[in-house]
mmCIF file of C-alpha atoms in Angstrom:
data_model
loop_
_atom_site.group_PDB
_atom_site.id
_atom_site.type_symbol
_atom_site.label_atom_id
_atom_site.label_comp_id
_atom_site.label_asym_id
_atom_site.label_seq_id
_atom_site.Cartn_x
_atom_site.Cartn_y
_atom_site.Cartn_z
ATOM 1 C CA GLY Q 689 77.861 168.009 109.984
ATOM 2 C CA GLU Q 690 77.470 169.805 113.227
ATOM 3 C CA ASP Q 691 77.351 173.328 111.811
ATOM 4 C CA VAL Q 692 74.550 175.457 110.566
ATOM 5 C CA GLU Q 693 76.069 176.902 107.318
ATOM 6 C CA GLN Q 694 75.450 180.132 105.496
ATOM 7 C CA SER Q 695 77.308 182.263 102.996
ATOM 8 C CA LEU Q 696 79.278 185.054 104.491
ATOM 9 C CA PHE Q 697 78.489 187.917 102.197
ATOM 10 C CA LEU Q 698 75.744 189.120 99.761
ATOM 11 C CA SER Q 699 75.568 192.369 97.902
ATOM 12 C CA VAL Q 700 72.377 193.459 96.050
ATOM 13 C CA ARG Q 701 71.199 196.697 94.460
ATOM 14 C CA GLU Q 702 68.480 198.674 96.146
ATOM 15 C CA GLY Q 703 64.992 197.572 94.781
ATOM 16 C CA ASP Q 704 66.277 194.003 93.859
ATOM 17 C CA SER Q 705 65.342 190.986 95.730
ATOM 18 C CA SER Q 706 67.824 189.410 98.155
ATOM 19 C CA VAL Q 707 68.068 185.612 98.858
ATOM 20 C CA ILE Q 708 69.900 184.437 101.778
ATOM 21 C CA ASN Q 709 70.533 180.760 102.264
ATOM 22 C CA CYS Q 710 71.017 178.427 104.995
ATOM 23 C CA THR Q 711 71.757 174.610 105.576
ATOM 24 C CA TYR Q 712 70.900 173.235 108.791
ATOM 25 C CA THR Q 713 71.829 169.930 110.300
ATOM 26 C CA ASP Q 714 68.954 168.221 112.176
ATOM 27 C CA SER Q 715 66.178 166.979 109.916
ATOM 28 C CA SER Q 716 63.683 166.798 112.753
ATOM 29 C CA SER Q 717 64.368 170.290 113.986
ATOM 30 C CA THR Q 718 60.951 171.693 114.968
ATOM 31 C CA TYR Q 719 61.365 175.452 114.275
ATOM 32 C CA LEU Q 720 63.781 177.391 112.087
ATOM 33 C CA TYR Q 721 64.348 181.019 112.670
ATOM 34 C CA TRP Q 722 65.721 184.040 110.941
ATOM 35 C CA TYR Q 723 67.276 186.964 113.008
ATOM 36 C CA LYS Q 724 68.782 190.350 111.930
ATOM 37 C CA GLN Q 725 71.621 191.998 113.612
ATOM 38 C CA GLU Q 726 72.377 195.696 112.865
ATOM 39 C CA PRO Q 727 75.853 197.162 113.967
ATOM 40 C CA GLY Q 728 76.205 197.273 117.649
ATOM 41 C CA ALA Q 729 72.754 195.833 118.315
ATOM 42 C CA GLY Q 730 71.294 192.646 119.443
ATOM 43 C CA LEU Q 731 69.419 190.080 117.375
ATOM 44 C CA GLN Q 732 65.961 191.028 116.137
ATOM 45 C CA LEU Q 733 63.540 188.082 115.318
ATOM 46 C CA LEU Q 734 62.413 188.536 111.736
ATOM 47 C CA THR Q 735 60.346 185.360 111.227
ATOM 48 C CA TYR Q 736 60.206 181.739 111.889
ATOM 49 C CA ILE Q 737 58.700 178.541 110.143
ATOM 50 C CA PHE Q 738 57.448 175.455 111.701
ATOM 51 C CA SER Q 739 58.954 172.292 110.291
ATOM 52 C CA ASN Q 740 55.690 171.116 108.732
ATOM 53 C CA MET Q 741 55.500 174.038 106.486
ATOM 54 C CA ASP Q 742 57.128 174.713 103.054
ATOM 55 C CA MET Q 743 56.639 178.420 102.837
ATOM 56 C CA LYS Q 744 55.768 181.317 104.962
ATOM 57 C CA GLN Q 745 55.312 184.845 103.801
ATOM 58 C CA ASP Q 746 55.255 187.891 106.030
ATOM 59 C CA GLN Q 747 55.101 191.305 104.093
ATOM 60 C CA ARG Q 748 58.331 191.706 102.271
ATOM 61 C CA LEU Q 749 59.755 188.483 103.628
ATOM 62 C CA THR Q 750 59.439 184.845 102.245
ATOM 63 C CA VAL Q 751 60.847 181.843 103.827
ATOM 64 C CA LEU Q 752 61.207 178.607 101.977
ATOM 65 C CA LEU Q 753 61.935 175.236 103.663
ATOM 66 C CA ASN Q 754 63.235 172.164 101.863
ATOM 67 C CA LYS Q 755 63.344 169.480 104.583
ATOM 68 C CA LYS Q 756 64.573 166.849 102.470
ATOM 69 C CA ASP Q 757 67.705 168.878 101.709
ATOM 70 C CA LYS Q 758 67.613 170.734 105.052
ATOM 71 C CA HIS Q 759 67.751 173.874 103.244
ATOM 72 C CA LEU Q 760 66.124 177.165 104.439
ATOM 73 C CA SER Q 761 66.123 180.438 102.601
ATOM 74 C CA LEU Q 762 64.908 184.000 103.265
ATOM 75 C CA ARG Q 763 63.837 186.173 100.468
ATOM 76 C CA ILE Q 764 63.669 189.904 100.951
ATOM 77 C CA ALA Q 765 61.698 191.668 98.239
ATOM 78 C CA ASP Q 766 62.357 195.275 97.063
ATOM 79 C CA THR Q 767 65.524 195.366 99.276
ATOM 80 C CA GLN Q 768 66.244 198.658 100.910
ATOM 81 C CA THR Q 769 69.384 200.248 102.308
ATOM 82 C CA GLY Q 770 67.931 199.740 105.853
ATOM 83 C CA ASP Q 771 68.103 196.057 105.282
ATOM 84 C CA SER Q 772 71.834 196.117 105.332
ATOM 85 C CA ALA Q 773 72.655 193.930 108.324
ATOM 86 C CA ILE Q 774 73.838 190.523 109.296
ATOM 87 C CA TYR Q 775 71.235 187.804 108.944
ATOM 88 C CA PHE Q 776 71.354 184.626 110.990
ATOM 89 C CA CYS Q 777 69.472 181.483 110.532
ATOM 90 C CA ALA Q 778 69.003 179.309 113.730
ATOM 91 C CA GLU Q 779 67.486 175.887 114.323
ATOM 92 C CA LYS Q 780 65.930 174.519 117.410
ATOM 93 C CA ARG Q 781 67.008 170.797 117.424
ATOM 94 C CA THR Q 782 65.138 167.954 118.847
ATOM 95 C CA GLY Q 783 65.947 167.405 122.498
ATOM 96 C CA ALA Q 784 67.624 170.808 122.942
ATOM 97 C CA ASN Q 785 66.333 173.978 124.562
ATOM 98 C CA ASN Q 786 68.808 176.313 122.978
ATOM 99 C CA LEU Q 787 69.268 177.530 119.367
ATOM 100 C CA PHE Q 788 71.960 176.712 117.074
ATOM 101 C CA PHE Q 789 73.097 179.400 114.813
ATOM 102 C CA GLY Q 790 74.624 179.809 111.519
ATOM 103 C CA THR Q 791 77.652 181.902 110.850
ATOM 104 C CA GLY Q 792 75.560 184.847 109.698
ATOM 105 C CA THR Q 793 75.283 186.546 106.119
ATOM 106 C CA ARG Q 794 76.287 190.121 105.775
ATOM 107 C CA LEU Q 795 73.910 191.747 103.379
ATOM 108 C CA THR Q 796 75.084 194.958 101.723
ATOM 109 C CA VAL Q 797 72.597 197.008 99.826
ATOM 110 C CA ILE Q 798 73.985 199.314 97.221
ATOM 111 C CA PRO Q 799 72.030 202.443 96.525
ATOM 112 C CA LYS C 567 55.659 195.664 126.134
ATOM 113 C CA ALA C 568 59.149 196.435 126.909
ATOM 114 C CA GLY C 569 61.831 194.351 125.331
ATOM 115 C CA VAL C 570 64.612 192.397 126.964
ATOM 116 C CA THR C 571 67.021 194.706 128.842
ATOM 117 C CA GLN C 572 70.596 194.202 129.676
ATOM 118 C CA THR C 573 72.982 196.071 131.771
ATOM 119 C CA PRO C 574 75.411 197.439 131.528
ATOM 120 C CA ARG C 575 75.769 197.921 127.831
ATOM 121 C CA TYR C 576 79.524 198.128 127.828
ATOM 122 C CA LEU C 577 82.157 196.960 130.102
ATOM 123 C CA ILE C 578 85.886 197.188 130.292
ATOM 124 C CA LYS C 579 87.734 194.888 132.649
ATOM 125 C CA THR C 580 91.274 193.520 133.044
ATOM 126 C CA ARG C 581 92.570 190.009 133.179
ATOM 127 C CA GLY C 582 91.920 188.174 136.276
ATOM 128 C CA GLN C 583 88.967 190.381 137.345
ATOM 129 C CA GLN C 584 85.368 188.998 137.521
ATOM 130 C CA VAL C 585 82.227 190.587 136.029
ATOM 131 C CA THR C 586 78.425 190.221 136.461
ATOM 132 C CA LEU C 587 75.992 191.013 133.774
ATOM 133 C CA SER C 588 72.252 191.426 134.181
ATOM 134 C CA CYS C 589 69.222 190.661 132.055
ATOM 135 C CA SER C 590 65.587 191.560 132.648
ATOM 136 C CA PRO C 591 63.212 189.354 130.367
ATOM 137 C CA ILE C 592 60.171 190.528 128.622
ATOM 138 C CA SER C 593 57.232 190.856 131.132
ATOM 139 C CA GLY C 594 55.506 187.418 131.423
ATOM 140 C CA HIS C 595 58.533 185.499 130.018
ATOM 141 C CA ARG C 596 60.016 183.055 132.545
ATOM 142 C CA SER C 597 62.843 181.441 130.578
ATOM 143 C CA VAL C 598 66.162 183.194 129.992
ATOM 144 C CA SER C 599 69.176 182.104 127.770
ATOM 145 C CA TRP C 600 72.632 183.492 127.511
ATOM 146 C CA TYR C 601 74.792 183.345 124.375
ATOM 147 C CA GLN C 602 78.303 184.559 123.732
ATOM 148 C CA GLN C 603 79.226 186.087 120.384
ATOM 149 C CA THR C 604 82.642 186.596 118.976
ATOM 150 C CA PRO C 605 84.049 187.073 115.672
ATOM 151 C CA GLY C 606 85.827 183.766 115.644
ATOM 152 C CA GLN C 607 83.328 181.472 117.356
ATOM 153 C CA GLY C 608 80.053 183.196 116.283
ATOM 154 C CA LEU C 609 77.061 182.712 118.513
ATOM 155 C CA GLN C 610 77.564 180.144 121.169
ATOM 156 C CA PHE C 611 75.060 179.004 123.909
ATOM 157 C CA LEU C 612 76.108 179.488 127.497
ATOM 158 C CA PHE C 613 73.149 178.407 129.544
ATOM 159 C CA GLU C 614 69.255 178.582 130.184
ATOM 160 C CA TYR C 615 67.400 179.172 133.249
ATOM 161 C CA PHE C 616 63.609 178.667 133.969
ATOM 162 C CA SER C 617 61.995 178.843 137.338
ATOM 163 C CA GLU C 618 65.353 179.714 138.960
ATOM 164 C CA THR C 619 66.783 176.412 137.726
ATOM 165 C CA GLN C 620 69.477 175.906 135.122
ATOM 166 C CA ARG C 621 67.805 173.620 132.433
ATOM 167 C CA ASN C 622 70.501 173.463 130.031
ATOM 168 C CA LYS C 623 74.320 174.406 129.790
ATOM 169 C CA GLY C 624 76.615 174.832 126.735
ATOM 170 C CA ASN C 625 80.211 173.824 126.510
ATOM 171 C CA PHE C 626 81.875 176.626 128.657
ATOM 172 C CA PRO C 627 84.344 176.371 131.551
ATOM 173 C CA GLY C 628 83.159 176.659 135.056
ATOM 174 C CA ARG C 629 84.246 180.210 135.286
ATOM 175 C CA PHE C 630 81.018 181.028 133.510
ATOM 176 C CA SER C 631 78.002 180.737 135.872
ATOM 177 C CA GLY C 632 74.525 182.137 136.092
ATOM 178 C CA ARG C 633 71.504 182.371 138.217
ATOM 179 C CA GLN C 634 67.878 183.458 137.997
ATOM 180 C CA PHE C 635 65.731 185.210 140.518
ATOM 181 C CA SER C 636 62.081 184.730 141.347
ATOM 182 C CA ASN C 637 61.095 187.598 139.243
ATOM 183 C CA SER C 638 62.704 185.885 136.209
ATOM 184 C CA ARG C 639 65.654 188.414 136.068
ATOM 185 C CA SER C 640 68.976 186.657 135.382
ATOM 186 C CA GLU C 641 72.627 187.331 135.993
ATOM 187 C CA MET C 642 75.603 185.805 134.656
ATOM 188 C CA ASN C 643 79.103 185.916 136.238
ATOM 189 C CA VAL C 644 82.428 185.381 134.714
ATOM 190 C CA SER C 645 85.307 184.853 137.186
ATOM 191 C CA THR C 646 89.042 185.223 136.500
ATOM 192 C CA LEU C 647 88.553 187.028 133.182
ATOM 193 C CA GLU C 648 90.746 186.181 130.185
ATOM 194 C CA LEU C 649 91.486 188.131 127.083
ATOM 195 C CA GLY C 650 89.320 185.592 125.132
ATOM 196 C CA ASP C 651 86.336 186.353 127.101
ATOM 197 C CA SER C 652 85.843 189.686 125.249
ATOM 198 C CA ALA C 653 82.710 189.316 123.451
ATOM 199 C CA LEU C 654 79.063 190.523 123.091
ATOM 200 C CA TYR C 655 76.955 188.732 125.655
ATOM 201 C CA LEU C 656 73.305 188.356 124.576
ATOM 202 C CA CYS C 657 70.433 187.409 126.687
ATOM 203 C CA ALA C 658 67.158 186.024 125.264
ATOM 204 C CA SER C 659 63.905 185.435 126.834
ATOM 205 C CA SER C 660 60.946 183.244 126.084
ATOM 206 C CA LEU C 661 57.687 182.211 127.619
ATOM 207 C CA GLY C 662 59.146 178.916 128.763
ATOM 208 C CA PRO C 663 59.007 175.274 127.946
ATOM 209 C CA GLY C 664 55.959 173.670 126.485
ATOM 210 C CA ARG C 665 54.710 173.956 122.941
ATOM 211 C CA THR C 666 57.649 175.089 120.825
ATOM 212 C CA SER C 667 56.021 178.383 119.936
ATOM 213 C CA ARG C 668 56.309 179.291 123.573
ATOM 214 C CA GLU C 669 60.040 178.842 123.301
ATOM 215 C CA THR C 670 60.689 181.473 120.561
ATOM 216 C CA GLN C 671 63.498 183.571 121.853
ATOM 217 C CA TYR C 672 63.742 187.276 121.847
ATOM 218 C CA PHE C 673 66.908 189.031 122.365
ATOM 219 C CA GLY C 674 68.263 191.996 124.304
ATOM 220 C CA PRO C 675 70.768 194.433 122.795
ATOM 221 C CA GLY C 676 73.682 192.769 124.550
ATOM 222 C CA THR C 677 76.557 193.741 126.882
ATOM 223 C CA ARG C 678 79.827 194.315 125.128
ATOM 224 C CA LEU C 679 82.709 193.117 127.283
ATOM 225 C CA LEU C 680 86.246 194.114 126.725
ATOM 226 C CA VAL C 681 89.059 192.391 128.635
ATOM 227 C CA LEU C 682 92.463 194.196 128.585
#
């Protein structure tokens, strides 16, 4: 399909790991991104992964990429209350300069 | 390095009016993109400018326009405002075209527009 898909909501307990999933559309997308949006704020770039990689780790964040299934995930280890926000995945499709965003996943961290 | 700045942060207008939003990119960034964020439609691409030229345009009516200045600052204009134009307008900057790593976009805080 045309849409980048994400689950709308995720709740986790503080200290647990969070896994946010995304299904993108273009198997030849070059870069895939994760952005975080806190209430009333813009988008903060968290991390990105190049399409020839399977995994990227950056401190508490781990990105996994399954190109065959066009599936991207973001794992947040030791989730904190400050991680409560909306998380967007985005793809940069071949031939397009702009990003295509998912619907966003609202992560709620329960103390 | 300062981030992307957008002015104003909040704006209230009435139907039929026009509005101009401003974006200053990160120093050294020459590409500016604009996105509209609404609860119903999510994040949608408006247009992208590089070297004062529009490189790409999303699927929005002609009431939405933009421009970029020689210092890479950009403005977008919405004429004849409609209630449905109420949204968060986000500006993003990147180094510019070339290797894909140069095109990583960094977003500003947005301008929240309310049309009454």
